[in-house]
Amino acid sequence: MKLALSEQQQQEMRHAYYDGAPGILVSGLVWSSAALVCHLLGIRQAVWTLLIGGVLIYPLSVVVSKVLRRPAKTDQGNALNQLVMASTVWLILCCAMAYGLVVFMPKLFFPAMLAAIGGRYLVFASIYGRPVYWVMGATLIVAANGVLFLAIPPVVAAALGGLIEIVFAVLVFSNAARPAN
């Protein structure tokens, strides 16, 4: 049975990056580190922890993918690479806006980042062809709104981001070998 081109490209993405699970795990650990830094040193240091750690998510996830014997790269002709790049540019712009919030109201940084990251995971549903990314993105966006409207402290907001991503990393890792529905 021949698959449609987009399904082939999604299969290539899923294989190369272990369904995205390494990136989710690394991101969850970065969020957890930001929560710890927020608790120990304060919100401004936690903001930098999340931003600098965020820059390291992709390279560290590539290392994890390779340790798990995945190529961590796809064919240059895979059109989904362009979608990944577009969502990365969008995320960088959202990070800059979230950082701008720190100047005016630091407590808004983590809910803004939860929503931005959640939005990016919605794009991953198309990149990987896995519905779990719709659920994960929506969970992070709902968490962002809960943090905002319930005035949840920044340390808890960062910890919540870490917890959500680590739980989903386990879920995605456990289902990664299974074919898409």
PDB file of C-alpha atoms in Angstrom:
ATOM      1  CA  MET A   1       0.000   0.000   0.000  1.00  0.00           C
ATOM      2  CA  LYS A   2       1.429   3.346  -1.031  1.00  0.00           C
ATOM      3  CA  LEU A   3       1.063   6.170   1.483  1.00  0.00           C
ATOM      4  CA  ALA A   4       0.258   9.731   0.550  1.00  0.00           C
ATOM      5  CA  LEU A   5       3.291  11.969   0.453  1.00  0.00           C
ATOM      6  CA  SER A   6       2.372  13.790   3.679  1.00  0.00           C
ATOM      7  CA  GLU A   7       1.926  10.471   5.506  1.00  0.00           C
ATOM      8  CA  GLN A   8       5.362   9.384   4.318  1.00  0.00           C
ATOM      9  CA  GLN A   9       6.817  12.660   5.531  1.00  0.00           C
ATOM     10  CA  GLN A  10       5.108  12.274   8.910  1.00  0.00           C
ATOM     11  CA  GLN A  11       6.457   8.729   9.177  1.00  0.00           C
ATOM     12  CA  GLU A  12       9.941  10.043   8.466  1.00  0.00           C
ATOM     13  CA  MET A  13       9.522  12.716  11.172  1.00  0.00           C
ATOM     14  CA  ARG A  14       8.186  10.182  13.678  1.00  0.00           C
ATOM     15  CA  HIS A  15      11.075   7.805  13.042  1.00  0.00           C
ATOM     16  CA  ALA A  16      13.809  10.454  12.996  1.00  0.00           C
ATOM     17  CA  TYR A  17      12.716  12.164  16.201  1.00  0.00           C
ATOM     18  CA  TYR A  18      11.100   9.277  18.101  1.00  0.00           C
ATOM     19  CA  ASP A  19       7.661  10.868  17.663  1.00  0.00           C
ATOM     20  CA  GLY A  20       9.023  14.038  19.284  1.00  0.00           C
ATOM     21  CA  ALA A  21       9.220  12.411  22.719  1.00  0.00           C
ATOM     22  CA  PRO A  22      12.866  13.381  23.411  1.00  0.00           C
ATOM     23  CA  GLY A  23      12.043  17.050  22.802  1.00  0.00           C
ATOM     24  CA  ILE A  24       9.029  16.906  25.095  1.00  0.00           C
ATOM     25  CA  LEU A  25      11.122  15.291  27.832  1.00  0.00           C
ATOM     26  CA  VAL A  26      13.948  17.823  27.535  1.00  0.00           C
ATOM     27  CA  SER A  27      11.438  20.674  27.499  1.00  0.00           C
ATOM     28  CA  GLY A  28       9.739  19.284  30.607  1.00  0.00           C
ATOM     29  CA  LEU A  29      13.101  19.149  32.362  1.00  0.00           C
ATOM     30  CA  VAL A  30      13.818  22.755  31.347  1.00  0.00           C
ATOM     31  CA  TRP A  31      10.448  23.850  32.783  1.00  0.00           C
ATOM     32  CA  SER A  32      11.193  21.894  35.966  1.00  0.00           C
ATOM     33  CA  SER A  33      14.610  23.562  36.214  1.00  0.00           C
ATOM     34  CA  ALA A  34      12.952  26.956  35.840  1.00  0.00           C
ATOM     35  CA  ALA A  35      10.574  26.058  38.681  1.00  0.00           C
ATOM     36  CA  LEU A  36      13.491  25.094  40.909  1.00  0.00           C
ATOM     37  CA  VAL A  37      15.378  28.280  40.050  1.00  0.00           C
ATOM     38  CA  CYS A  38      12.224  30.316  40.676  1.00  0.00           C
ATOM     39  CA  HIS A  39      11.880  28.730  44.107  1.00  0.00           C
ATOM     40  CA  LEU A  40      15.537  29.200  45.033  1.00  0.00           C
ATOM     41  CA  LEU A  41      16.527  32.441  43.303  1.00  0.00           C
ATOM     42  CA  GLY A  42      13.402  34.222  42.074  1.00  0.00           C
ATOM     43  CA  ILE A  43      11.358  34.810  38.983  1.00  0.00           C
ATOM     44  CA  ARG A  44      13.851  36.838  36.940  1.00  0.00           C
ATOM     45  CA  GLN A  45      16.465  34.075  37.141  1.00  0.00           C
ATOM     46  CA  ALA A  46      13.757  31.513  36.349  1.00  0.00           C
ATOM     47  CA  VAL A  47      12.791  33.473  33.231  1.00  0.00           C
ATOM     48  CA  TRP A  48      16.378  33.279  32.001  1.00  0.00           C
ATOM     49  CA  THR A  49      16.527  29.592  32.909  1.00  0.00           C
ATOM     50  CA  LEU A  50      13.495  28.884  30.728  1.00  0.00           C
ATOM     51  CA  LEU A  51      14.712  31.058  27.849  1.00  0.00           C
ATOM     52  CA  ILE A  52      18.297  29.756  27.799  1.00  0.00           C
ATOM     53  CA  GLY A  53      17.149  26.208  28.475  1.00  0.00           C
ATOM     54  CA  GLY A  54      14.636  26.582  25.662  1.00  0.00           C
ATOM     55  CA  VAL A  55      17.453  27.305  23.225  1.00  0.00           C
ATOM     56  CA  LEU A  56      19.043  24.001  24.266  1.00  0.00           C
ATOM     57  CA  ILE A  57      15.918  21.859  23.826  1.00  0.00           C
ATOM     58  CA  TYR A  58      16.479  20.981  20.186  1.00  0.00           C
ATOM     59  CA  PRO A  59      20.204  20.141  20.398  1.00  0.00           C
ATOM     60  CA  LEU A  60      19.687  18.078  23.549  1.00  0.00           C
ATOM     61  CA  SER A  61      16.705  16.268  22.033  1.00  0.00           C
ATOM     62  CA  VAL A  62      18.849  15.416  18.999  1.00  0.00           C
ATOM     63  CA  VAL A  63      21.406  13.846  21.341  1.00  0.00           C
ATOM     64  CA  VAL A  64      18.669  11.857  23.104  1.00  0.00           C
ATOM     65  CA  SER A  65      17.236  10.733  19.748  1.00  0.00           C
ATOM     66  CA  LYS A  66      20.653   9.562  18.577  1.00  0.00           C
ATOM     67  CA  VAL A  67      21.274   7.720  21.850  1.00  0.00           C
ATOM     68  CA  LEU A  68      17.962   5.959  21.145  1.00  0.00           C
ATOM     69  CA  ARG A  69      19.347   5.039  17.698  1.00  0.00           C
ATOM     70  CA  ARG A  70      17.213   7.420  15.684  1.00  0.00           C
ATOM     71  CA  PRO A  71      18.751   9.590  12.947  1.00  0.00           C
ATOM     72  CA  ALA A  72      17.445  12.928  14.351  1.00  0.00           C
ATOM     73  CA  LYS A  73      17.332  14.335  10.839  1.00  0.00           C
ATOM     74  CA  THR A  74      15.062  14.047   7.840  1.00  0.00           C
ATOM     75  CA  ASP A  75      15.446  14.371   4.096  1.00  0.00           C
ATOM     76  CA  GLN A  76      15.873  17.999   3.069  1.00  0.00           C
ATOM     77  CA  GLY A  77      12.954  17.563   0.671  1.00  0.00           C
ATOM     78  CA  ASN A  78      10.537  16.767   3.499  1.00  0.00           C
ATOM     79  CA  ALA A  79       8.045  19.641   3.332  1.00  0.00           C
ATOM     80  CA  LEU A  80       7.327  19.277   7.054  1.00  0.00           C
ATOM     81  CA  ASN A  81      10.775  20.751   7.734  1.00  0.00           C
ATOM     82  CA  GLN A  82       9.354  24.083   6.559  1.00  0.00           C
ATOM     83  CA  LEU A  83       6.459  23.775   8.999  1.00  0.00           C
ATOM     84  CA  VAL A  84       8.929  23.061  11.811  1.00  0.00           C
ATOM     85  CA  MET A  85      10.922  26.168  10.863  1.00  0.00           C
ATOM     86  CA  ALA A  86       7.826  28.355  10.605  1.00  0.00           C
ATOM     87  CA  SER A  87       6.630  27.251  14.038  1.00  0.00           C
ATOM     88  CA  THR A  88      10.117  27.860  15.436  1.00  0.00           C
ATOM     89  CA  VAL A  89      10.133  31.447  14.148  1.00  0.00           C
ATOM     90  CA  TRP A  90       6.660  31.950  15.625  1.00  0.00           C
ATOM     91  CA  LEU A  91       7.836  30.540  18.970  1.00  0.00           C
ATOM     92  CA  ILE A  92      10.874  32.826  19.055  1.00  0.00           C
ATOM     93  CA  LEU A  93       8.612  35.837  18.500  1.00  0.00           C
ATOM     94  CA  CYS A  94       6.314  34.652  21.293  1.00  0.00           C
ATOM     95  CA  CYS A  95       9.313  34.243  23.607  1.00  0.00           C
ATOM     96  CA  ALA A  96      10.359  37.821  22.881  1.00  0.00           C
ATOM     97  CA  MET A  97       6.847  39.062  23.670  1.00  0.00           C
ATOM     98  CA  ALA A  98       6.696  36.959  26.843  1.00  0.00           C
ATOM     99  CA  TYR A  99      10.042  38.391  27.916  1.00  0.00           C
ATOM    100  CA  GLY A 100       8.652  41.876  27.299  1.00  0.00           C
ATOM    101  CA  LEU A 101       5.941  41.080  29.843  1.00  0.00           C
ATOM    102  CA  VAL A 102       8.630  40.583  32.499  1.00  0.00           C
ATOM    103  CA  VAL A 103       9.330  44.313  32.389  1.00  0.00           C
ATOM    104  CA  PHE A 104       5.721  45.203  33.185  1.00  0.00           C
ATOM    105  CA  MET A 105       4.400  42.251  35.143  1.00  0.00           C
ATOM    106  CA  PRO A 106       6.773  39.299  35.692  1.00  0.00           C
ATOM    107  CA  LYS A 107       3.957  36.991  36.828  1.00  0.00           C
ATOM    108  CA  LEU A 108       2.597  36.997  33.260  1.00  0.00           C
ATOM    109  CA  PHE A 109       5.723  35.392  31.779  1.00  0.00           C
ATOM    110  CA  PHE A 110       4.974  31.764  32.615  1.00  0.00           C
ATOM    111  CA  PRO A 111       1.316  31.771  31.509  1.00  0.00           C
ATOM    112  CA  ALA A 112       2.371  33.463  28.262  1.00  0.00           C
ATOM    113  CA  MET A 113       5.030  30.812  27.704  1.00  0.00           C
ATOM    114  CA  LEU A 114       2.649  27.970  28.564  1.00  0.00           C
ATOM    115  CA  ALA A 115       0.234  29.281  25.917  1.00  0.00           C
ATOM    116  CA  ALA A 116       3.002  29.789  23.324  1.00  0.00           C
ATOM    117  CA  ILE A 117       4.427  26.304  23.856  1.00  0.00           C
ATOM    118  CA  GLY A 118       0.922  24.849  23.812  1.00  0.00           C
ATOM    119  CA  GLY A 119       0.270  26.539  20.490  1.00  0.00           C
ATOM    120  CA  ARG A 120       3.448  25.090  19.028  1.00  0.00           C
ATOM    121  CA  TYR A 121       2.445  21.600  20.088  1.00  0.00           C
ATOM    122  CA  LEU A 122      -0.793  22.040  18.145  1.00  0.00           C
ATOM    123  CA  VAL A 123       1.394  22.419  15.038  1.00  0.00           C
ATOM    124  CA  PHE A 124       3.228  19.225  16.003  1.00  0.00           C
ATOM    125  CA  ALA A 125      -0.040  17.335  15.528  1.00  0.00           C
ATOM    126  CA  SER A 126       0.422  17.974  11.789  1.00  0.00           C
ATOM    127  CA  ILE A 127       4.183  17.432  11.801  1.00  0.00           C
ATOM    128  CA  TYR A 128       4.029  14.042  13.519  1.00  0.00           C
ATOM    129  CA  GLY A 129       0.478  13.054  12.611  1.00  0.00           C
ATOM    130  CA  ARG A 130      -0.258  12.220  16.225  1.00  0.00           C
ATOM    131  CA  PRO A 131      -3.499  13.398  17.891  1.00  0.00           C
ATOM    132  CA  VAL A 132      -1.766  13.380  21.298  1.00  0.00           C
ATOM    133  CA  TYR A 133      -0.237  16.725  20.341  1.00  0.00           C
ATOM    134  CA  TRP A 134      -3.720  18.284  20.115  1.00  0.00           C
ATOM    135  CA  VAL A 135      -4.386  17.109  23.663  1.00  0.00           C
ATOM    136  CA  MET A 136      -0.986  18.223  24.925  1.00  0.00           C
ATOM    137  CA  GLY A 137      -1.233  21.651  23.312  1.00  0.00           C
ATOM    138  CA  ALA A 138      -4.740  22.153  24.654  1.00  0.00           C
ATOM    139  CA  THR A 139      -3.655  21.026  28.124  1.00  0.00           C
ATOM    140  CA  LEU A 140      -0.847  23.600  28.187  1.00  0.00           C
ATOM    141  CA  ILE A 141      -3.158  26.351  26.907  1.00  0.00           C
ATOM    142  CA  VAL A 142      -5.803  25.512  29.525  1.00  0.00           C
ATOM    143  CA  ALA A 143      -3.054  25.480  32.166  1.00  0.00           C
ATOM    144  CA  ALA A 144      -1.892  28.912  30.957  1.00  0.00           C
ATOM    145  CA  ASN A 145      -5.373  30.306  31.393  1.00  0.00           C
ATOM    146  CA  GLY A 146      -5.769  28.658  34.790  1.00  0.00           C
ATOM    147  CA  VAL A 147      -2.465  30.112  35.968  1.00  0.00           C
ATOM    148  CA  LEU A 148      -3.455  33.539  34.702  1.00  0.00           C
ATOM    149  CA  PHE A 149      -7.021  33.725  35.976  1.00  0.00           C
ATOM    150  CA  LEU A 150      -6.390  31.942  39.278  1.00  0.00           C
ATOM    151  CA  ALA A 151      -3.259  34.041  39.960  1.00  0.00           C
ATOM    152  CA  ILE A 152      -1.174  30.924  40.546  1.00  0.00           C
ATOM    153  CA  PRO A 153       2.370  31.771  41.726  1.00  0.00           C
ATOM    154  CA  PRO A 154       5.135  31.652  39.085  1.00  0.00           C
ATOM    155  CA  VAL A 155       6.967  28.773  40.759  1.00  0.00           C
ATOM    156  CA  VAL A 156       3.822  26.646  40.558  1.00  0.00           C
ATOM    157  CA  ALA A 157       3.188  27.733  36.963  1.00  0.00           C
ATOM    158  CA  ALA A 158       6.684  26.638  35.919  1.00  0.00           C
ATOM    159  CA  ALA A 159       6.348  23.368  37.821  1.00  0.00           C
ATOM    160  CA  LEU A 160       2.996  22.756  36.135  1.00  0.00           C
ATOM    161  CA  GLY A 161       4.593  23.232  32.715  1.00  0.00           C
ATOM    162  CA  GLY A 162       7.285  20.724  33.633  1.00  0.00           C
ATOM    163  CA  LEU A 163       4.814  18.209  35.010  1.00  0.00           C
ATOM    164  CA  ILE A 164       2.539  18.380  31.966  1.00  0.00           C
ATOM    165  CA  GLU A 165       5.403  17.925  29.542  1.00  0.00           C
ATOM    166  CA  ILE A 166       7.040  15.094  31.457  1.00  0.00           C
ATOM    167  CA  VAL A 167       3.725  13.222  31.694  1.00  0.00           C
ATOM    168  CA  PHE A 168       3.174  13.654  27.954  1.00  0.00           C
ATOM    169  CA  ALA A 169       6.783  12.649  27.220  1.00  0.00           C
ATOM    170  CA  VAL A 170       6.159   9.338  28.984  1.00  0.00           C
ATOM    171  CA  LEU A 171       2.906   8.910  27.042  1.00  0.00           C
ATOM    172  CA  VAL A 172       4.509   9.699  23.679  1.00  0.00           C
ATOM    173  CA  PHE A 173       7.536   7.468  24.390  1.00  0.00           C
ATOM    174  CA  SER A 174       5.237   4.588  25.344  1.00  0.00           C
ATOM    175  CA  ASN A 175       3.245   4.900  22.117  1.00  0.00           C
ATOM    176  CA  ALA A 176       6.067   5.849  19.744  1.00  0.00           C
ATOM    177  CA  ALA A 177       6.512   2.407  18.208  1.00  0.00           C
ATOM    178  CA  ARG A 178       2.805   2.112  17.406  1.00  0.00           C
ATOM    179  CA  PRO A 179       1.546   3.202  13.991  1.00  0.00           C
ATOM    180  CA  ALA A 180      -0.672   6.287  13.712  1.00  0.00           C
ATOM    181  CA  ASN A 181      -4.441   5.707  13.817  1.00  0.00           C
TER     182      ASN A 181
END
